[in-house]
Amino acid sequence: MRRVGRYALLLFVLAVTIGPFLWQLSTSLKGAGEDVYAPDFVPSQPTLANYAGVADVVPVWTFVLNSLFVALVNVVANCVGASMAGYALARLRFRGRRLAALVFASGILVPFEVILISLFLVMRSFGLTNTLTGVVLPGAVAALNVLLMRNAFLALQPEVEEAAVIDGANAWQRFARIAVPSARGTILVVALFSFMFSWDDFLWPLVVLSDPDKYTLTIGLAYLQGTFFQNQRLVAAGTIIAVAPLIVLFISLQKHFFRGVGEGAIKG
Amino acid sequence: MTRWYTPWLFLLPGLAVVVTFSLVPFVNMIVLAFTDATALGGGHFTGLANFQRMLDDPKFWVALRNSTLYLVGVVPPLVVLPLLIALLVRKKLPGITFFRTAFFTPVIASAVVVGLIWTWLLDSQGLVNNVLRALGWVSRPVPFLTDEWLLLVSAMLVTIWKGLGYYMIIYLAALGNVPADLHEAAQVDGAGPVRRFFAVTVPALRPTMVLVAALSAVNGFRVFSEIYLLSGGSGGPGGADTSLVMLIQQTGTGLTGNVGYASALSMVLFVVTLGLLLVTLRLNRREEAL
């Protein structure tokens, strides 16, 4: 009996969290002759036409490619840059190490919205506004990821590396052959969260991009809503296109997502 | 053996990005806050003029009020509800992994996707209004997206809905660290589940609850996307629901952007978020001292 009550509650929370996505999916599959306002979850004339239709009103596949480019560059830059910096902070002895750690720590303390306007001016002085490079650069090596990687390297046993030092391995060899392979779990977490953050980001691309050809998917969707709100089926199809890749990624790698929340929350 | 500059080569990409795109803009923001710089450049030192202007600017007070209300509105539900959900999915029952995964889904979706989904649900002809009418609870559509106050509350509900799964995971991790023997001892003493929750679980989770409160408070005060999307970019009727970050964005961008004033507004945002973090540190330190 207790168990039945627990499942009833679970199903209630499930309906609240997943229901809105299902409603959106359902709307995106409804045919032109259906009443989108009627509360029917199952389309009576299911069609994929809205997915083709959304590409007729906005260049949605260009938006997808732009978002994909930004997200992938962000993933590679964060994995490489944060691992390197994290390794130096965790394993190399040098003057100025505490200063370097302080720089990254203060980077975490500054909320992005606080520097938004000023960052736009910096980007303009580099001539990078309205470019995808300008979208990627500010998050290319996130300070939080550097500290996550530093902690991951600190948690490794130092003995293996000490043996490698005796064998004459230099810092780069120890980094690439011993440290990085041992910390690949955390690197995967960094990769996942970099992808998600970049794919979902809204405020910065909104400010830095002005040309619809350069739009990422998030601002492309807001633009679609602004111009074609009358056709709810098309907006729904666009949102499903935007959220589907992340859901696939999440279902296949959910353990690492959960791990990332734990580590990010405790250190952030 | 290791050359002196080797560590700096390791640090170079990371330091270059963080210094150029975080610390330099931050310092620049502080300088600009005391000037009358515009989007076209230039600007002269004007002392505290921007801050004086702020005191007389009704838009600033509305934005500050909205961001503060937002914080006050989202923090208590985000501290309590994810904890209850974490307790619900904690036990190993058949299918529990599926529920955990499903509850986390709103977290991975972008604020834009979530905002558009709820704009559609809360539309005057949307599903929520249709269901409310079918149940006979309302006779006219509820103006979730067009009434000044309902829009703000709707945006808060979206933020809460999107945050449940994230804080649920944080609580799950913390619940794993609550010593099981405390629970058993309480059970032996005849304490029921509700009593055990308040006598054992809550005290053990206090530091986590403070952490969740701090994270959700800072994020709540920084609200932008939810209000932007639910209001279709307008910030509500007559801009009555504009948040502080929206005001910064509207003031500082575009050809007529007033960069100096927007920077002064950004400083207010920074001081408040920093203050929230300091309060949290304080609370958790006192916790440890006890």
XYZ file of C-alpha atoms in Angstrom:
558
model
C 0.000 0.000 0.000
C 2.832 2.413 0.906
C 4.494 1.420 -2.318
C 1.394 2.219 -4.349
C 1.290 5.681 -2.795
C 4.941 6.226 -3.629
C 4.412 5.248 -7.259
C 1.370 7.495 -7.468
C 3.508 10.421 -6.316
C 6.288 9.458 -8.733
C 3.830 9.397 -11.614
C 2.469 12.776 -10.596
C 5.948 14.345 -10.629
C 6.609 12.556 -13.919
C 3.516 14.102 -15.495
C 4.582 17.559 -14.314
C 8.189 17.292 -15.555
C 7.716 15.372 -18.812
C 4.172 16.389 -19.745
C 5.129 19.809 -21.157
C 7.720 18.203 -23.476
C 5.191 15.631 -24.673
C 2.640 18.365 -25.333
C 5.216 20.218 -27.424
C 6.105 17.036 -29.316
C 2.421 16.352 -29.899
C 1.825 19.905 -31.186
C 4.779 19.586 -33.575
C 3.248 16.445 -35.105
C -0.264 17.807 -35.609
C -1.528 18.194 -39.148
C -2.749 21.465 -40.651
C -6.386 20.397 -40.347
C -6.204 19.715 -36.608
C -7.216 22.090 -33.862
C -3.923 22.720 -32.021
C -5.789 24.254 -29.105
C -7.818 21.131 -28.351
C -6.341 19.194 -25.433
C -5.602 16.008 -27.413
C -2.193 14.547 -26.666
C -2.318 12.118 -29.579
C -2.402 13.813 -33.005
C -5.279 12.548 -35.136
C -3.462 13.364 -38.397
C 0.215 12.872 -37.442
C 2.658 14.469 -39.879
C 6.325 15.447 -40.112
C 5.454 18.353 -42.405
C 6.051 20.925 -39.646
C 9.711 19.887 -39.419
C 10.103 20.619 -43.116
C 7.894 23.691 -42.775
C 10.007 25.354 -40.100
C 12.975 25.311 -42.522
C 10.870 27.257 -45.043
C 10.316 30.206 -42.702
C 13.729 30.381 -40.982
C 17.061 28.753 -41.956
C 16.739 26.317 -39.059
C 19.408 23.918 -40.353
C 21.881 26.803 -40.593
C 21.054 27.585 -36.962
C 21.691 23.944 -36.070
C 25.063 23.966 -37.838
C 26.045 27.233 -36.138
C 25.088 25.840 -32.736
C 26.913 22.599 -33.441
C 30.054 24.458 -34.510
C 30.005 26.682 -31.418
C 29.335 23.729 -29.103
C 32.017 21.459 -30.558
C 34.709 24.152 -30.519
C 33.693 24.932 -26.960
C 34.042 21.268 -25.956
C 37.504 20.831 -27.507
C 38.818 24.142 -26.172
C 37.543 23.454 -22.662
C 38.852 19.892 -22.511
C 42.319 20.865 -23.770
C 42.663 24.243 -22.078
C 41.175 23.252 -18.709
C 43.193 20.005 -18.535
C 46.442 21.807 -19.254
C 45.846 24.604 -16.761
C 44.431 22.203 -14.161
C 47.487 19.982 -14.514
C 49.900 22.866 -13.992
C 48.026 23.970 -10.870
C 47.856 20.455 -9.438
C 51.200 18.932 -10.332
C 53.868 21.469 -11.350
C 55.876 23.478 -8.844
C 56.607 27.048 -9.850
C 56.625 30.623 -8.652
C 53.295 32.331 -9.164
C 51.183 29.204 -8.871
C 49.001 30.667 -6.146
C 48.501 33.818 -8.184
C 47.395 31.738 -11.182
C 44.953 29.772 -8.989
C 43.601 33.069 -7.666
C 42.972 34.336 -11.202
C 40.828 31.282 -11.979
C 39.023 31.481 -8.639
C 38.111 35.128 -9.214
C 36.958 34.202 -12.721
C 34.312 31.999 -11.082
C 33.134 34.772 -8.775
C 32.229 37.188 -11.569
C 28.718 36.431 -12.870
C 28.548 36.603 -16.629
C 25.689 39.143 -16.661
C 27.843 41.607 -14.737
C 30.443 41.844 -17.516
C 27.995 41.458 -20.405
C 28.168 45.037 -21.708
C 31.862 45.464 -21.107
C 32.619 42.105 -22.735
C 30.718 43.224 -25.809
C 33.031 46.261 -26.041
C 36.130 44.033 -25.680
C 34.809 41.787 -28.423
C 34.112 44.777 -30.641
C 37.649 46.060 -30.190
C 38.848 42.700 -31.548
C 36.422 43.075 -34.459
C 34.707 39.814 -33.465
C 31.126 40.938 -32.893
C 28.613 39.228 -35.137
C 30.946 36.228 -35.622
C 30.722 32.691 -34.256
C 34.293 33.096 -32.967
C 32.983 35.914 -30.826
C 30.275 33.616 -29.487
C 32.772 30.888 -28.521
C 35.704 32.825 -27.091
C 34.415 34.037 -23.679
C 33.587 30.481 -22.573
C 36.438 28.749 -24.416
C 38.228 27.844 -21.163
C 35.802 28.214 -18.260
C 37.468 28.912 -14.920
C 35.196 26.390 -13.197
C 36.430 23.637 -15.521
C 40.050 24.512 -14.715
C 39.349 24.029 -11.015
C 37.426 20.795 -11.679
C 40.404 19.424 -13.616
C 42.833 20.591 -10.955
C 40.888 18.658 -8.327
C 40.737 15.593 -10.555
C 44.530 15.622 -11.010
C 45.091 16.222 -7.294
C 43.038 13.100 -6.542
C 45.387 10.877 -8.601
C 48.137 8.881 -6.909
C 51.362 10.860 -7.312
C 53.633 7.772 -7.154
C 53.124 6.750 -10.775
C 54.161 10.169 -11.964
C 57.121 10.269 -9.623
C 58.327 7.010 -11.154
C 57.934 8.561 -14.609
C 60.058 11.518 -13.515
C 62.836 9.113 -12.538
C 62.492 7.460 -15.946
C 63.173 10.855 -17.510
C 59.651 11.744 -18.726
C 59.141 15.511 -19.069
C 56.057 17.410 -17.955
C 54.274 17.129 -21.320
C 54.813 13.379 -21.491
C 53.579 12.865 -17.928
C 50.552 15.045 -18.692
C 49.608 13.317 -21.933
C 50.462 9.695 -21.076
C 49.700 9.389 -17.376
C 47.556 12.225 -16.032
C 45.030 12.725 -18.854
C 44.163 9.025 -19.309
C 43.616 8.673 -15.552
C 41.344 11.725 -15.354
C 39.205 10.914 -18.378
C 36.044 10.590 -16.250
C 36.246 14.244 -15.238
C 37.234 15.260 -18.767
C 34.042 13.633 -20.017
C 32.038 15.618 -17.444
C 33.756 18.816 -18.623
C 32.978 17.910 -22.245
C 29.305 17.206 -21.547
C 28.699 20.362 -19.572
C 30.600 22.487 -22.089
C 28.413 21.104 -24.847
C 25.214 21.657 -22.904
C 26.147 25.131 -21.719
C 27.099 26.219 -25.193
C 24.125 24.625 -26.955
C 21.701 26.189 -24.445
C 23.315 29.634 -24.091
C 21.007 32.521 -24.914
C 22.025 35.918 -23.508
C 25.538 36.178 -24.982
C 24.679 35.095 -28.539
C 21.670 37.419 -28.371
C 23.935 40.354 -27.581
C 26.914 39.545 -29.806
C 25.160 38.351 -32.999
C 23.076 40.608 -35.223
C 22.926 38.805 -38.552
C 20.265 36.033 -38.807
C 22.669 33.895 -40.890
C 24.961 33.665 -37.866
C 22.230 32.900 -35.346
C 22.588 29.913 -33.086
C 19.560 27.744 -32.490
C 18.468 29.426 -29.256
C 18.248 32.940 -30.663
C 16.965 31.535 -33.929
C 14.039 30.058 -31.988
C 13.307 33.289 -30.126
C 13.355 35.008 -33.535
C 10.995 32.377 -34.928
C 8.607 32.978 -32.046
C 8.723 36.724 -32.643
C 7.917 36.483 -36.316
C 5.722 33.427 -36.747
C 4.016 32.928 -33.440
C 0.698 32.356 -35.169
C 1.883 28.955 -36.366
C 2.423 27.131 -33.126
C 3.167 23.853 -34.930
C 6.305 25.310 -36.501
C 7.569 26.789 -33.227
C 6.972 23.410 -31.574
C 8.909 21.607 -34.317
C 11.788 24.069 -33.849
C 11.963 23.490 -30.101
C 11.951 19.719 -30.569
C 14.848 20.044 -33.039
C 16.705 22.071 -30.399
C 16.112 19.765 -27.460
C 16.301 16.308 -29.091
C 20.123 16.075 -29.424
C 20.584 16.917 -25.743
C 17.994 14.373 -24.646
C 19.757 11.650 -26.658
C 23.125 12.676 -25.211
C 21.688 12.777 -21.715
C 19.982 9.377 -21.875
C 23.168 7.709 -23.105
C 25.476 9.409 -20.571
C 23.206 10.236 -17.636
C 25.541 8.956 -14.928
C 28.152 11.531 -15.951
C 25.583 14.330 -15.961
C 24.647 13.500 -12.369
C 28.319 13.320 -11.394
C 28.894 16.707 -12.991
C 26.105 18.316 -10.963
C 27.596 16.946 -7.747
C 31.121 18.145 -8.481
C 30.104 21.479 -9.932
C 27.773 22.279 -7.056
C 30.225 21.498 -4.313
C 33.077 23.417 -5.887
C 31.072 26.203 -7.499
C 65.015 19.546 -15.817
C 61.662 21.300 -16.281
C 62.221 24.704 -17.857
C 60.917 27.643 -15.829
C 58.415 28.645 -18.450
C 56.903 25.183 -18.981
C 54.128 25.646 -16.351
C 53.180 28.941 -17.962
C 52.836 27.253 -21.336
C 50.362 24.863 -19.699
C 48.477 27.800 -18.216
C 48.602 30.036 -21.282
C 45.295 29.179 -23.022
C 43.291 29.195 -19.798
C 44.832 32.355 -18.392
C 44.522 34.161 -21.730
C 40.799 33.446 -21.948
C 39.940 34.148 -18.302
C 41.996 37.357 -18.147
C 40.870 38.742 -21.534
C 37.203 37.805 -21.355
C 36.479 37.907 -17.635
C 38.887 39.982 -15.568
C 39.633 42.758 -18.080
C 35.904 43.307 -18.806
C 35.245 43.295 -15.068
C 37.786 46.056 -14.385
C 36.557 47.872 -17.479
C 32.989 47.686 -16.161
C 34.006 49.344 -12.896
C 35.795 52.163 -14.745
C 32.924 52.697 -17.185
C 30.408 52.945 -14.340
C 31.894 56.360 -13.499
C 31.751 57.701 -17.066
C 29.141 58.797 -19.595
C 30.486 56.412 -22.269
C 28.091 55.362 -25.021
C 28.058 52.468 -27.477
C 29.885 54.695 -29.951
C 32.839 55.021 -27.570
C 34.336 58.021 -25.848
C 33.040 59.008 -22.455
C 34.252 61.306 -19.718
C 34.641 60.812 -16.025
C 31.371 61.869 -14.421
C 31.912 60.753 -10.849
C 28.812 59.383 -9.198
C 26.404 60.842 -11.782
C 25.291 57.395 -13.001
C 24.474 56.297 -9.481
C 22.593 59.510 -8.765
C 20.613 59.007 -11.948
C 19.804 55.482 -10.800
C 18.183 56.750 -7.601
C 15.770 58.861 -9.661
C 15.172 56.265 -12.368
C 11.800 54.496 -11.919
C 12.918 51.799 -14.392
C 15.809 50.904 -12.115
C 13.566 50.567 -9.070
C 11.068 48.434 -10.995
C 13.865 46.172 -12.241
C 15.429 45.902 -8.788
C 12.028 45.121 -7.281
C 11.321 42.440 -9.904
C 14.689 40.708 -9.523
C 14.350 40.804 -5.732
C 10.779 39.467 -5.836
C 12.010 36.764 -8.171
C 14.672 35.716 -5.689
C 12.160 35.714 -2.831
C 9.667 33.753 -4.918
C 11.906 30.985 -6.239
C 14.214 30.240 -3.299
C 11.786 28.640 -0.798
C 10.199 26.242 -3.338
C 13.628 25.364 -4.744
C 14.952 24.555 -1.280
C 11.958 22.422 -0.263
C 10.502 20.704 -3.355
C 13.713 19.110 -4.721
C 14.403 17.702 -1.249
C 10.985 16.052 -1.178
C 11.536 14.671 -4.684
C 14.988 13.404 -3.688
C 13.414 11.542 -0.765
C 10.877 10.116 -3.201
C 13.464 8.746 -5.657
C 15.980 7.756 -3.013
C 14.743 4.233 -2.289
C 15.794 1.495 -4.670
C 12.482 0.574 -6.277
C 11.925 -1.024 -9.679
C 12.132 1.693 -12.335
C 13.511 4.360 -10.015
C 16.408 5.180 -12.403
C 13.867 5.953 -15.079
C 12.105 8.433 -12.797
C 15.364 10.133 -11.776
C 16.366 10.507 -15.418
C 12.965 11.843 -16.404
C 12.887 14.369 -13.541
C 16.234 15.754 -14.683
C 15.133 16.383 -18.299
C 13.975 20.019 -17.796
C 17.504 20.829 -16.557
C 19.211 19.917 -19.824
C 16.758 21.802 -22.041
C 17.760 25.379 -22.802
C 15.951 28.273 -21.151
C 14.705 29.180 -24.632
C 13.161 25.761 -25.293
C 11.606 25.760 -21.832
C 10.396 29.335 -22.251
C 8.745 28.564 -25.596
C 7.121 25.394 -24.274
C 5.563 27.292 -21.374
C 4.591 30.266 -23.507
C 2.503 27.815 -25.504
C 1.106 26.054 -22.425
C 0.154 29.306 -20.674
C -1.273 31.055 -23.747
C -4.800 32.409 -23.336
C -5.931 29.535 -25.577
C -3.219 27.158 -24.355
C -3.494 23.792 -22.660
C -3.458 25.074 -19.071
C -6.301 27.483 -19.666
C -8.266 24.869 -21.607
C -7.914 22.361 -18.791
C -8.848 24.933 -16.142
C -11.925 25.827 -18.138
C -12.874 22.194 -18.744
C -12.679 21.615 -14.998
C -14.964 24.585 -14.499
C -12.440 26.367 -12.256
C -12.347 29.503 -14.379
C -14.877 31.009 -16.763
C -12.508 33.322 -18.640
C -8.901 32.509 -19.665
C -6.365 33.370 -16.961
C -4.025 36.079 -18.363
C -0.826 34.262 -17.361
C 1.287 36.069 -19.972
C -0.391 39.451 -20.222
C -1.039 40.471 -16.618
C 1.869 42.268 -14.970
C 1.910 40.154 -11.799
C 0.785 36.834 -13.263
C 3.581 37.045 -15.838
C 6.161 37.392 -13.084
C 4.654 34.487 -11.148
C 4.495 32.361 -14.326
C 8.182 33.027 -15.014
C 8.997 32.002 -11.441
C 7.058 28.760 -11.879
C 9.060 28.044 -15.037
C 12.336 28.664 -13.184
C 11.224 26.396 -10.335
C 10.084 23.697 -12.771
C 13.416 23.829 -14.612
C 15.495 23.748 -11.399
C 13.791 20.825 -9.598
C 15.954 18.106 -11.147
C 19.232 19.912 -10.645
C 18.767 20.459 -6.932
C 17.272 16.970 -6.585
C 20.642 15.529 -7.648
C 22.484 17.741 -5.154
C 20.172 16.548 -2.374
C 20.536 12.910 -3.433
C 24.313 13.176 -3.102
C 23.940 14.779 0.337
C 21.349 12.220 1.508
C 23.860 9.480 0.770
C 26.095 11.024 3.453
C 23.480 11.070 6.236
C 24.572 8.336 8.669
C 22.093 5.451 8.554
C 22.576 4.558 12.243
C 21.066 7.916 13.273
C 17.873 6.914 11.487
C 17.900 3.470 13.035
C 18.423 4.875 16.514
C 15.489 7.237 16.009
C 13.370 4.379 14.739
C 14.208 2.287 17.803
C 13.131 5.243 19.934
C 9.759 5.043 18.217
C 10.026 8.109 15.940
C 7.760 7.953 12.873
C 8.913 8.921 9.363
C 7.797 12.567 9.645
C 9.448 12.955 13.030
C 12.657 11.308 11.725
C 12.642 13.664 8.740
C 12.636 16.771 10.946
C 14.813 15.348 13.737
C 17.485 13.564 11.681
C 17.410 14.384 7.955
C 16.851 18.131 8.093
C 19.623 18.920 10.617
C 22.061 16.704 8.701
C 21.161 18.468 5.447
C 21.299 22.041 6.758
C 24.575 22.943 4.981
C 23.216 21.514 1.702
C 19.993 23.464 2.101
C 21.981 26.652 2.619
C 24.004 25.837 -0.510
C 20.847 25.239 -2.554
C 19.350 28.464 -1.197
C 22.470 30.392 -2.199
C 22.692 28.909 -5.702
C 19.006 29.438 -6.401
C 19.092 32.953 -4.916
C 22.007 34.077 -7.101
C 20.454 32.458 -10.176
C 17.046 33.922 -9.338
C 18.393 37.424 -8.982
C 20.151 37.049 -12.353
C 16.910 36.088 -14.140
C 16.731 37.047 -17.797
C 15.616 34.324 -20.222
C 12.372 33.243 -18.554
C 10.907 36.759 -18.359
C 12.295 37.661 -21.778
C 10.682 34.659 -23.469
C 7.351 34.598 -21.640
C 6.896 38.295 -22.445
C 8.048 37.880 -26.051
C 11.080 40.113 -25.394
C 9.049 43.064 -24.132
C 9.450 42.655 -20.377
C 5.713 42.581 -19.802
C 3.009 45.248 -20.254
C 4.817 48.586 -20.434
C 8.037 46.888 -19.351
C 6.590 46.358 -15.861
C 8.247 42.929 -15.536
C 11.748 43.935 -16.652
C 14.450 42.345 -14.497
C 17.756 43.974 -13.615
C 19.667 41.901 -16.188
C 17.069 42.759 -18.843
C 17.480 46.435 -17.987
C 21.278 46.123 -18.302
C 20.865 44.460 -21.683
C 18.355 47.059 -22.920
C 20.358 50.012 -21.616
C 23.813 48.971 -22.770
C 23.317 47.372 -26.185
C 22.291 48.729 -29.556
C 23.430 51.822 -31.372
C 22.113 54.169 -28.704
C 23.450 52.067 -25.841
C 24.365 53.967 -22.704
C 27.395 51.941 -21.679
C 28.258 54.049 -18.651
C 24.844 53.760 -17.053
C 24.574 50.054 -17.924
C 27.923 49.503 -16.182
C 26.674 51.240 -13.060
C 23.636 48.913 -13.119
C 26.005 45.964 -13.547
C 27.868 47.041 -10.422
C 24.627 46.868 -8.440
C 24.073 43.358 -9.802
C 27.594 42.353 -8.794
C 27.346 43.776 -5.278
C 24.062 41.952 -4.644
C 25.276 38.569 -5.934
C 28.534 38.883 -4.008
C 26.562 39.817 -0.890
C 24.394 36.707 -1.284
C 27.497 34.511 -1.531
C 29.084 36.107 1.534
C 25.905 35.579 3.571
C 25.977 31.898 2.566
C 29.595 31.451 3.579
C 28.785 33.097 6.893
C 25.796 30.812 7.523
C 27.711 27.658 6.692
C 30.681 28.660 8.814
C 28.438 29.245 11.819
C 27.010 25.818 11.084
C 30.449 24.254 11.360
C 31.228 26.117 14.561
C 28.193 24.670 16.334
